[in-house]
Amino acid sequence: VAIKKGKYAMKGDNRTFVEKGITDKHIIGVLTGIVRNGKTYPVETAQEYITRIAKDMIYLVSCAVNEETPDKARIAGIDLQEVYRLSQMHMMTAAVAFALEKVMPLPHAFDQAKKKAIRKLTLFELERSMIVQEFEKAGIWYLPLKGIMLKDNYPNPFMREMTDNDILVDNTRMNDIRSIMEGLGYTCEFFEQW
């Protein structure tokens, strides 16, 4: 419950009152983990737990991008549900999946995330190629940016999850660009002439 001047104040099991003045000599054991069905769950603070999950995700992403095989013993101790949740938040699920599949059959959620990343990137590539082909026909200067370019630095470009195609264009040709995009089936929600 509390520590004050090197002494503990705590409640024991099934106790309603606070015991004060407890010192290290009174403590006969400290719970560090719970074992359920052969798996050990460490007792840790919320911050320690979050940090551990983040480190596990970073470890797996590092294995993927460095083309290393993850350690099976370490994988056995990882909370894959939480790593999945965190990797989804950071768009790293496909990279984690590429690492995991080297040492185990992919859990369904990771398998689906990897397949989705492959489908999305394939569609982005097709759409971008149609767009830039039209820009080139019209003589419009353009420059692909960010994920479009970064994905090629990964051992497998499908590790790089993307949600859009960032393309810098000649702002003096915005009317032409709008016409091209609408001709390809895109709609314009906001258009401001520079």
mmCIF file with all atom_site columns, C-alpha atoms in Angstrom:
data_model
loop_
_atom_site.group_PDB
_atom_site.id
_atom_site.type_symbol
_atom_site.label_atom_id
_atom_site.label_alt_id
_atom_site.label_comp_id
_atom_site.label_asym_id
_atom_site.label_entity_id
_atom_site.label_seq_id
_atom_site.pdbx_PDB_ins_code
_atom_site.Cartn_x
_atom_site.Cartn_y
_atom_site.Cartn_z
_atom_site.occupancy
_atom_site.B_iso_or_equiv
_atom_site.pdbx_formal_charge
_atom_site.auth_seq_id
_atom_site.auth_comp_id
_atom_site.auth_asym_id
_atom_site.auth_atom_id
_atom_site.pdbx_PDB_model_num
ATOM 1   C CA . VAL A 1 1   ? 0.000   0.000   0.000   1.00 0.00 ? 1   VAL A CA 1
ATOM 2   C CA . ALA A 1 2   ? 2.811   2.465   0.891   1.00 0.00 ? 2   ALA A CA 1
ATOM 3   C CA . ILE A 1 3   ? 6.482   2.857   1.806   1.00 0.00 ? 3   ILE A CA 1
ATOM 4   C CA . LYS A 1 4   ? 7.516   5.516   4.326   1.00 0.00 ? 4   LYS A CA 1
ATOM 5   C CA . LYS A 1 5   ? 10.996  5.920   5.802   1.00 0.00 ? 5   LYS A CA 1
ATOM 6   C CA . GLY A 1 6   ? 12.005  2.410   4.765   1.00 0.00 ? 6   GLY A CA 1
ATOM 7   C CA . LYS A 1 7   ? 8.946   0.802   6.338   1.00 0.00 ? 7   LYS A CA 1
ATOM 8   C CA . TYR A 1 8   ? 5.954   -0.681  4.540   1.00 0.00 ? 8   TYR A CA 1
ATOM 9   C CA . ALA A 1 9   ? 2.259   -0.194  5.192   1.00 0.00 ? 9   ALA A CA 1
ATOM 10  C CA . MET A 1 10  ? 0.260   -3.010  3.604   1.00 0.00 ? 10  MET A CA 1
ATOM 11  C CA . LYS A 1 11  ? -2.846  -5.160  3.759   1.00 0.00 ? 11  LYS A CA 1
ATOM 12  C CA . GLY A 1 12  ? -2.472  -8.898  3.955   1.00 0.00 ? 12  GLY A CA 1
ATOM 13  C CA . ASP A 1 13  ? -4.762  -11.411 2.269   1.00 0.00 ? 13  ASP A CA 1
ATOM 14  C CA . ASN A 1 14  ? -8.362  -11.049 3.428   1.00 0.00 ? 14  ASN A CA 1
ATOM 15  C CA . ARG A 1 15  ? -7.444  -8.150  5.704   1.00 0.00 ? 15  ARG A CA 1
ATOM 16  C CA . THR A 1 16  ? -9.403  -4.928  5.999   1.00 0.00 ? 16  THR A CA 1
ATOM 17  C CA . PHE A 1 17  ? -6.945  -2.986  8.126   1.00 0.00 ? 17  PHE A CA 1
ATOM 18  C CA . VAL A 1 18  ? -3.550  -1.542  7.165   1.00 0.00 ? 18  VAL A CA 1
ATOM 19  C CA . GLU A 1 19  ? -0.533  -3.076  8.904   1.00 0.00 ? 19  GLU A CA 1
ATOM 20  C CA . LYS A 1 20  ? 2.118   -0.418  9.537   1.00 0.00 ? 20  LYS A CA 1
ATOM 21  C CA . GLY A 1 21  ? 5.798   -0.591  10.432  1.00 0.00 ? 21  GLY A CA 1
ATOM 22  C CA . ILE A 1 22  ? 6.608   -3.662  8.378   1.00 0.00 ? 22  ILE A CA 1
ATOM 23  C CA . THR A 1 23  ? 10.310  -3.939  7.469   1.00 0.00 ? 23  THR A CA 1
ATOM 24  C CA . ASP A 1 24  ? 12.274  -6.212  5.140   1.00 0.00 ? 24  ASP A CA 1
ATOM 25  C CA . LYS A 1 25  ? 12.875  -8.673  8.021   1.00 0.00 ? 25  LYS A CA 1
ATOM 26  C CA . HIS A 1 26  ? 9.111   -9.311  8.178   1.00 0.00 ? 26  HIS A CA 1
ATOM 27  C CA . ILE A 1 27  ? 8.842   -10.171 4.468   1.00 0.00 ? 27  ILE A CA 1
ATOM 28  C CA . ILE A 1 28  ? 9.343   -13.854 3.707   1.00 0.00 ? 28  ILE A CA 1
ATOM 29  C CA . GLY A 1 29  ? 8.608   -13.742 -0.036  1.00 0.00 ? 29  GLY A CA 1
ATOM 30  C CA . VAL A 1 30  ? 7.838   -11.471 -2.964  1.00 0.00 ? 30  VAL A CA 1
ATOM 31  C CA . LEU A 1 31  ? 5.503   -12.546 -5.761  1.00 0.00 ? 31  LEU A CA 1
ATOM 32  C CA . THR A 1 32  ? 7.287   -12.122 -9.101  1.00 0.00 ? 32  THR A CA 1
ATOM 33  C CA . GLY A 1 33  ? 5.042   -14.149 -11.365 1.00 0.00 ? 33  GLY A CA 1
ATOM 34  C CA . ILE A 1 34  ? 2.060   -16.444 -11.729 1.00 0.00 ? 34  ILE A CA 1
ATOM 35  C CA . VAL A 1 35  ? 2.158   -19.758 -13.614 1.00 0.00 ? 35  VAL A CA 1
ATOM 36  C CA . ARG A 1 36  ? -0.965  -20.841 -15.513 1.00 0.00 ? 36  ARG A CA 1
ATOM 37  C CA . ASN A 1 37  ? -0.985  -23.905 -17.790 1.00 0.00 ? 37  ASN A CA 1
ATOM 38  C CA . GLY A 1 38  ? 2.794   -23.978 -17.856 1.00 0.00 ? 38  GLY A CA 1
ATOM 39  C CA . LYS A 1 39  ? 3.159   -20.313 -18.894 1.00 0.00 ? 39  LYS A CA 1
ATOM 40  C CA . THR A 1 40  ? 4.663   -17.771 -16.492 1.00 0.00 ? 40  THR A CA 1
ATOM 41  C CA . TYR A 1 41  ? 3.043   -14.355 -16.292 1.00 0.00 ? 41  TYR A CA 1
ATOM 42  C CA . PRO A 1 42  ? 5.359   -11.854 -14.611 1.00 0.00 ? 42  PRO A CA 1
ATOM 43  C CA . VAL A 1 43  ? 4.010   -9.453  -12.030 1.00 0.00 ? 43  VAL A CA 1
ATOM 44  C CA . GLU A 1 44  ? 4.904   -6.000  -13.266 1.00 0.00 ? 44  GLU A CA 1
ATOM 45  C CA . THR A 1 45  ? 3.706   -2.423  -13.201 1.00 0.00 ? 45  THR A CA 1
ATOM 46  C CA . ALA A 1 46  ? 1.575   -1.127  -16.050 1.00 0.00 ? 46  ALA A CA 1
ATOM 47  C CA . GLN A 1 47  ? 4.574   0.825   -17.392 1.00 0.00 ? 47  GLN A CA 1
ATOM 48  C CA . GLU A 1 48  ? 6.822   -2.237  -17.207 1.00 0.00 ? 48  GLU A CA 1
ATOM 49  C CA . TYR A 1 49  ? 4.177   -4.243  -19.074 1.00 0.00 ? 49  TYR A CA 1
ATOM 50  C CA . ILE A 1 50  ? 3.792   -1.625  -21.821 1.00 0.00 ? 50  ILE A CA 1
ATOM 51  C CA . THR A 1 51  ? 7.578   -1.360  -22.154 1.00 0.00 ? 51  THR A CA 1
ATOM 52  C CA . ARG A 1 52  ? 7.930   -5.162  -22.400 1.00 0.00 ? 52  ARG A CA 1
ATOM 53  C CA . ILE A 1 53  ? 5.284   -5.407  -25.141 1.00 0.00 ? 53  ILE A CA 1
ATOM 54  C CA . ALA A 1 54  ? 6.920   -2.529  -27.045 1.00 0.00 ? 54  ALA A CA 1
ATOM 55  C CA . LYS A 1 55  ? 10.350  -4.188  -26.767 1.00 0.00 ? 55  LYS A CA 1
ATOM 56  C CA . ASP A 1 56  ? 8.892   -7.475  -28.011 1.00 0.00 ? 56  ASP A CA 1
ATOM 57  C CA . MET A 1 57  ? 7.356   -5.730  -31.027 1.00 0.00 ? 57  MET A CA 1
ATOM 58  C CA . ILE A 1 58  ? 10.588  -3.847  -31.773 1.00 0.00 ? 58  ILE A CA 1
ATOM 59  C CA . TYR A 1 59  ? 12.553  -7.101  -31.468 1.00 0.00 ? 59  TYR A CA 1
ATOM 60  C CA . LEU A 1 60  ? 10.310  -8.799  -34.036 1.00 0.00 ? 60  LEU A CA 1
ATOM 61  C CA . VAL A 1 61  ? 10.394  -5.838  -36.439 1.00 0.00 ? 61  VAL A CA 1
ATOM 62  C CA . SER A 1 62  ? 14.187  -5.765  -36.090 1.00 0.00 ? 62  SER A CA 1
ATOM 63  C CA . CYS A 1 63  ? 14.337  -9.473  -36.942 1.00 0.00 ? 63  CYS A CA 1
ATOM 64  C CA . ALA A 1 64  ? 12.161  -8.858  -40.018 1.00 0.00 ? 64  ALA A CA 1
ATOM 65  C CA . VAL A 1 65  ? 14.084  -5.901  -41.428 1.00 0.00 ? 65  VAL A CA 1
ATOM 66  C CA . ASN A 1 66  ? 17.471  -7.443  -40.650 1.00 0.00 ? 66  ASN A CA 1
ATOM 67  C CA . GLU A 1 67  ? 16.365  -10.797 -42.091 1.00 0.00 ? 67  GLU A CA 1
ATOM 68  C CA . GLU A 1 68  ? 17.130  -12.614 -38.856 1.00 0.00 ? 68  GLU A CA 1
ATOM 69  C CA . THR A 1 69  ? 15.264  -15.582 -37.417 1.00 0.00 ? 69  THR A CA 1
ATOM 70  C CA . PRO A 1 70  ? 13.666  -14.779 -34.062 1.00 0.00 ? 70  PRO A CA 1
ATOM 71  C CA . ASP A 1 71  ? 14.682  -16.835 -31.035 1.00 0.00 ? 71  ASP A CA 1
ATOM 72  C CA . LYS A 1 72  ? 12.005  -19.509 -30.431 1.00 0.00 ? 72  LYS A CA 1
ATOM 73  C CA . ALA A 1 73  ? 12.470  -19.367 -26.660 1.00 0.00 ? 73  ALA A CA 1
ATOM 74  C CA . ARG A 1 74  ? 11.889  -15.629 -26.647 1.00 0.00 ? 74  ARG A CA 1
ATOM 75  C CA . ILE A 1 75  ? 8.833   -16.001 -28.911 1.00 0.00 ? 75  ILE A CA 1
ATOM 76  C CA . ALA A 1 76  ? 7.342   -18.509 -26.450 1.00 0.00 ? 76  ALA A CA 1
ATOM 77  C CA . GLY A 1 77  ? 7.346   -15.814 -23.752 1.00 0.00 ? 77  GLY A CA 1
ATOM 78  C CA . ILE A 1 78  ? 5.794   -13.074 -25.896 1.00 0.00 ? 78  ILE A CA 1
ATOM 79  C CA . ASP A 1 79  ? 2.173   -12.034 -25.465 1.00 0.00 ? 79  ASP A CA 1
ATOM 80  C CA . LEU A 1 80  ? 1.274   -12.182 -29.171 1.00 0.00 ? 80  LEU A CA 1
ATOM 81  C CA . GLN A 1 81  ? -2.202  -10.709 -28.679 1.00 0.00 ? 81  GLN A CA 1
ATOM 82  C CA . GLU A 1 82  ? -0.738  -7.575  -27.127 1.00 0.00 ? 82  GLU A CA 1
ATOM 83  C CA . VAL A 1 83  ? 2.077   -7.391  -29.686 1.00 0.00 ? 83  VAL A CA 1
ATOM 84  C CA . TYR A 1 84  ? -0.581  -7.629  -32.401 1.00 0.00 ? 84  TYR A CA 1
ATOM 85  C CA . ARG A 1 85  ? -2.605  -4.823  -30.809 1.00 0.00 ? 85  ARG A CA 1
ATOM 86  C CA . LEU A 1 86  ? 0.445   -2.565  -30.527 1.00 0.00 ? 86  LEU A CA 1
ATOM 87  C CA . SER A 1 87  ? 1.751   -3.393  -34.000 1.00 0.00 ? 87  SER A CA 1
ATOM 88  C CA . GLN A 1 88  ? -1.673  -2.543  -35.458 1.00 0.00 ? 88  GLN A CA 1
ATOM 89  C CA . MET A 1 89  ? -1.478  0.883   -33.790 1.00 0.00 ? 89  MET A CA 1
ATOM 90  C CA . HIS A 1 90  ? 1.921   1.520   -35.396 1.00 0.00 ? 90  HIS A CA 1
ATOM 91  C CA . MET A 1 91  ? 1.237   -0.163  -38.751 1.00 0.00 ? 91  MET A CA 1
ATOM 92  C CA . MET A 1 92  ? 3.974   -2.733  -38.114 1.00 0.00 ? 92  MET A CA 1
ATOM 93  C CA . THR A 1 93  ? 1.840   -5.893  -38.134 1.00 0.00 ? 93  THR A CA 1
ATOM 94  C CA . ALA A 1 94  ? 3.014   -7.123  -41.532 1.00 0.00 ? 94  ALA A CA 1
ATOM 95  C CA . ALA A 1 95  ? 6.670   -6.744  -40.529 1.00 0.00 ? 95  ALA A CA 1
ATOM 96  C CA . VAL A 1 96  ? 6.015   -8.640  -37.281 1.00 0.00 ? 96  VAL A CA 1
ATOM 97  C CA . ALA A 1 97  ? 4.239   -11.352 -39.294 1.00 0.00 ? 97  ALA A CA 1
ATOM 98  C CA . PHE A 1 98  ? 7.231   -11.765 -41.626 1.00 0.00 ? 98  PHE A CA 1
ATOM 99  C CA . ALA A 1 99  ? 9.424   -12.378 -38.554 1.00 0.00 ? 99  ALA A CA 1
ATOM 100 C CA . LEU A 1 100 ? 7.002   -14.728 -36.790 1.00 0.00 ? 100 LEU A CA 1
ATOM 101 C CA . GLU A 1 101 ? 6.425   -16.956 -39.823 1.00 0.00 ? 101 GLU A CA 1
ATOM 102 C CA . LYS A 1 102 ? 10.093  -17.952 -39.720 1.00 0.00 ? 102 LYS A CA 1
ATOM 103 C CA . VAL A 1 103 ? 9.569   -19.803 -36.448 1.00 0.00 ? 103 VAL A CA 1
ATOM 104 C CA . MET A 1 104 ? 5.877   -20.692 -36.208 1.00 0.00 ? 104 MET A CA 1
ATOM 105 C CA . PRO A 1 105 ? 2.639   -20.974 -38.130 1.00 0.00 ? 105 PRO A CA 1
ATOM 106 C CA . LEU A 1 106 ? 1.201   -17.461 -38.206 1.00 0.00 ? 106 LEU A CA 1
ATOM 107 C CA . PRO A 1 107 ? -1.659  -16.782 -35.814 1.00 0.00 ? 107 PRO A CA 1
ATOM 108 C CA . HIS A 1 108 ? -4.801  -15.952 -37.811 1.00 0.00 ? 108 HIS A CA 1
ATOM 109 C CA . ALA A 1 109 ? -4.761  -12.215 -37.023 1.00 0.00 ? 109 ALA A CA 1
ATOM 110 C CA . PHE A 1 110 ? -1.136  -11.813 -38.165 1.00 0.00 ? 110 PHE A CA 1
ATOM 111 C CA . ASP A 1 111 ? -1.769  -13.907 -41.272 1.00 0.00 ? 111 ASP A CA 1
ATOM 112 C CA . GLN A 1 112 ? -4.749  -11.737 -42.241 1.00 0.00 ? 112 GLN A CA 1
ATOM 113 C CA . ALA A 1 113 ? -2.822  -8.519  -41.550 1.00 0.00 ? 113 ALA A CA 1
ATOM 114 C CA . LYS A 1 114 ? 0.066   -9.697  -43.749 1.00 0.00 ? 114 LYS A CA 1
ATOM 115 C CA . LYS A 1 115 ? -2.289  -10.640 -46.594 1.00 0.00 ? 115 LYS A CA 1
ATOM 116 C CA . LYS A 1 116 ? -4.081  -7.307  -46.280 1.00 0.00 ? 116 LYS A CA 1
ATOM 117 C CA . ALA A 1 117 ? -0.776  -5.418  -46.471 1.00 0.00 ? 117 ALA A CA 1
ATOM 118 C CA . ILE A 1 118 ? 0.149   -7.334  -49.628 1.00 0.00 ? 118 ILE A CA 1
ATOM 119 C CA . ARG A 1 119 ? -3.238  -6.600  -51.234 1.00 0.00 ? 119 ARG A CA 1
ATOM 120 C CA . LYS A 1 120 ? -3.116  -2.915  -50.304 1.00 0.00 ? 120 LYS A CA 1
ATOM 121 C CA . LEU A 1 121 ? 0.410   -2.366  -51.586 1.00 0.00 ? 121 LEU A CA 1
ATOM 122 C CA . THR A 1 122 ? -0.410  -4.180  -54.826 1.00 0.00 ? 122 THR A CA 1
ATOM 123 C CA . LEU A 1 123 ? -3.459  -1.950  -55.341 1.00 0.00 ? 123 LEU A CA 1
ATOM 124 C CA . PHE A 1 124 ? -1.474  1.187   -54.448 1.00 0.00 ? 124 PHE A CA 1
ATOM 125 C CA . GLU A 1 125 ? 1.182   0.219   -56.987 1.00 0.00 ? 125 GLU A CA 1
ATOM 126 C CA . LEU A 1 126 ? -1.427  -0.280  -59.722 1.00 0.00 ? 126 LEU A CA 1
ATOM 127 C CA . GLU A 1 127 ? -3.219  2.982   -58.942 1.00 0.00 ? 127 GLU A CA 1
ATOM 128 C CA . ARG A 1 128 ? 0.016   4.961   -58.737 1.00 0.00 ? 128 ARG A CA 1
ATOM 129 C CA . SER A 1 129 ? 1.249   3.568   -62.048 1.00 0.00 ? 129 SER A CA 1
ATOM 130 C CA . MET A 1 130 ? -2.000  4.685   -63.750 1.00 0.00 ? 130 MET A CA 1
ATOM 131 C CA . ILE A 1 131 ? -1.774  8.137   -62.160 1.00 0.00 ? 131 ILE A CA 1
ATOM 132 C CA . VAL A 1 132 ? 1.869   8.796   -63.054 1.00 0.00 ? 132 VAL A CA 1
ATOM 133 C CA . GLN A 1 133 ? 1.327   7.440   -66.558 1.00 0.00 ? 133 GLN A CA 1
ATOM 134 C CA . GLU A 1 134 ? -1.339  10.131  -67.041 1.00 0.00 ? 134 GLU A CA 1
ATOM 135 C CA . PHE A 1 135 ? 0.916   12.789  -65.480 1.00 0.00 ? 135 PHE A CA 1
ATOM 136 C CA . GLU A 1 136 ? 3.702   11.834  -67.882 1.00 0.00 ? 136 GLU A CA 1
ATOM 137 C CA . LYS A 1 137 ? 1.347   11.955  -70.891 1.00 0.00 ? 137 LYS A CA 1
ATOM 138 C CA . ALA A 1 138 ? 0.298   15.454  -69.828 1.00 0.00 ? 138 ALA A CA 1
ATOM 139 C CA . GLY A 1 139 ? 3.900   16.533  -69.150 1.00 0.00 ? 139 GLY A CA 1
ATOM 140 C CA . ILE A 1 140 ? 3.233   17.154  -65.445 1.00 0.00 ? 140 ILE A CA 1
ATOM 141 C CA . TRP A 1 141 ? 6.213   17.067  -63.114 1.00 0.00 ? 141 TRP A CA 1
ATOM 142 C CA . TYR A 1 142 ? 5.745   14.749  -60.065 1.00 0.00 ? 142 TYR A CA 1
ATOM 143 C CA . LEU A 1 143 ? 7.765   13.147  -57.299 1.00 0.00 ? 143 LEU A CA 1
ATOM 144 C CA . PRO A 1 144 ? 6.670   10.091  -55.257 1.00 0.00 ? 144 PRO A CA 1
ATOM 145 C CA . LEU A 1 145 ? 7.323   10.613  -51.531 1.00 0.00 ? 145 LEU A CA 1
ATOM 146 C CA . LYS A 1 146 ? 7.545   8.779   -48.205 1.00 0.00 ? 146 LYS A CA 1
ATOM 147 C CA . GLY A 1 147 ? 6.237   5.194   -48.066 1.00 0.00 ? 147 GLY A CA 1
ATOM 148 C CA . ILE A 1 148 ? 6.258   4.816   -51.835 1.00 0.00 ? 148 ILE A CA 1
ATOM 149 C CA . MET A 1 149 ? 10.017  5.257   -51.790 1.00 0.00 ? 149 MET A CA 1
ATOM 150 C CA . LEU A 1 150 ? 10.810  3.779   -48.354 1.00 0.00 ? 150 LEU A CA 1
ATOM 151 C CA . LYS A 1 151 ? 9.185   0.398   -49.027 1.00 0.00 ? 151 LYS A CA 1
ATOM 152 C CA . ASP A 1 152 ? 12.010  -0.516  -51.405 1.00 0.00 ? 152 ASP A CA 1
ATOM 153 C CA . ASN A 1 153 ? 14.506  -0.277  -48.532 1.00 0.00 ? 153 ASN A CA 1
ATOM 154 C CA . TYR A 1 154 ? 12.839  -3.178  -46.720 1.00 0.00 ? 154 TYR A CA 1
ATOM 155 C CA . PRO A 1 155 ? 13.947  -6.752  -47.461 1.00 0.00 ? 155 PRO A CA 1
ATOM 156 C CA . ASN A 1 156 ? 10.363  -7.302  -48.615 1.00 0.00 ? 156 ASN A CA 1
ATOM 157 C CA . PRO A 1 157 ? 8.363   -4.206  -49.651 1.00 0.00 ? 157 PRO A CA 1
ATOM 158 C CA . PHE A 1 158 ? 5.189   -5.758  -48.225 1.00 0.00 ? 158 PHE A CA 1
ATOM 159 C CA . MET A 1 159 ? 6.620   -5.217  -44.730 1.00 0.00 ? 159 MET A CA 1
ATOM 160 C CA . ARG A 1 160 ? 5.953   -1.477  -45.168 1.00 0.00 ? 160 ARG A CA 1
ATOM 161 C CA . GLU A 1 161 ? 2.280   -0.851  -44.502 1.00 0.00 ? 161 GLU A CA 1
ATOM 162 C CA . MET A 1 162 ? 0.815   2.203   -46.215 1.00 0.00 ? 162 MET A CA 1
ATOM 163 C CA . THR A 1 163 ? -2.541  3.946   -46.268 1.00 0.00 ? 163 THR A CA 1
ATOM 164 C CA . ASP A 1 164 ? -1.997  6.314   -49.172 1.00 0.00 ? 164 ASP A CA 1
ATOM 165 C CA . ASN A 1 165 ? 0.183   7.347   -52.103 1.00 0.00 ? 165 ASN A CA 1
ATOM 166 C CA . ASP A 1 166 ? 2.019   10.602  -51.427 1.00 0.00 ? 166 ASP A CA 1
ATOM 167 C CA . ILE A 1 167 ? 2.972   12.345  -54.658 1.00 0.00 ? 167 ILE A CA 1
ATOM 168 C CA . LEU A 1 168 ? 4.375   15.874  -54.873 1.00 0.00 ? 168 LEU A CA 1
ATOM 169 C CA . VAL A 1 169 ? 3.172   17.603  -58.031 1.00 0.00 ? 169 VAL A CA 1
ATOM 170 C CA . ASP A 1 170 ? 3.682   20.817  -60.003 1.00 0.00 ? 170 ASP A CA 1
ATOM 171 C CA . ASN A 1 171 ? 1.259   23.182  -58.277 1.00 0.00 ? 171 ASN A CA 1
ATOM 172 C CA . THR A 1 172 ? 0.910   25.310  -61.411 1.00 0.00 ? 172 THR A CA 1
ATOM 173 C CA . ARG A 1 173 ? -0.913  22.367  -63.039 1.00 0.00 ? 173 ARG A CA 1
ATOM 174 C CA . MET A 1 174 ? -3.523  21.720  -60.336 1.00 0.00 ? 174 MET A CA 1
ATOM 175 C CA . ASN A 1 175 ? -6.500  22.106  -62.695 1.00 0.00 ? 175 ASN A CA 1
ATOM 176 C CA . ASP A 1 176 ? -4.966  19.562  -65.075 1.00 0.00 ? 176 ASP A CA 1
ATOM 177 C CA . ILE A 1 177 ? -4.159  17.241  -62.159 1.00 0.00 ? 177 ILE A CA 1
ATOM 178 C CA . ARG A 1 178 ? -7.732  17.474  -60.861 1.00 0.00 ? 178 ARG A CA 1
ATOM 179 C CA . SER A 1 179 ? -9.082  16.603  -64.326 1.00 0.00 ? 179 SER A CA 1
ATOM 180 C CA . ILE A 1 180 ? -6.727  13.606  -64.580 1.00 0.00 ? 180 ILE A CA 1
ATOM 181 C CA . MET A 1 181 ? -7.652  12.338  -61.129 1.00 0.00 ? 181 MET A CA 1
ATOM 182 C CA . GLU A 1 182 ? -11.392 12.722  -61.732 1.00 0.00 ? 182 GLU A CA 1
ATOM 183 C CA . GLY A 1 183 ? -10.960 11.019  -65.116 1.00 0.00 ? 183 GLY A CA 1
ATOM 184 C CA . LEU A 1 184 ? -9.445  8.050   -63.257 1.00 0.00 ? 184 LEU A CA 1
ATOM 185 C CA . GLY A 1 185 ? -12.500 7.849   -61.015 1.00 0.00 ? 185 GLY A CA 1
ATOM 186 C CA . TYR A 1 186 ? -11.321 9.837   -58.004 1.00 0.00 ? 186 TYR A CA 1
ATOM 187 C CA . THR A 1 187 ? -13.526 12.459  -56.390 1.00 0.00 ? 187 THR A CA 1
ATOM 188 C CA . CYS A 1 188 ? -12.449 15.825  -55.059 1.00 0.00 ? 188 CYS A CA 1
ATOM 189 C CA . GLU A 1 189 ? -13.643 16.895  -51.622 1.00 0.00 ? 189 GLU A CA 1
ATOM 190 C CA . PHE A 1 190 ? -11.504 20.004  -51.332 1.00 0.00 ? 190 PHE A CA 1
ATOM 191 C CA . PHE A 1 191 ? -9.823  21.952  -54.071 1.00 0.00 ? 191 PHE A CA 1
ATOM 192 C CA . GLU A 1 192 ? -8.028  25.231  -53.680 1.00 0.00 ? 192 GLU A CA 1
ATOM 193 C CA . GLN A 1 193 ? -6.086  26.845  -56.453 1.00 0.00 ? 193 GLN A CA 1
ATOM 194 C CA . TRP A 1 194 ? -2.625  27.791  -55.310 1.00 0.00 ? 194 TRP A CA 1
#
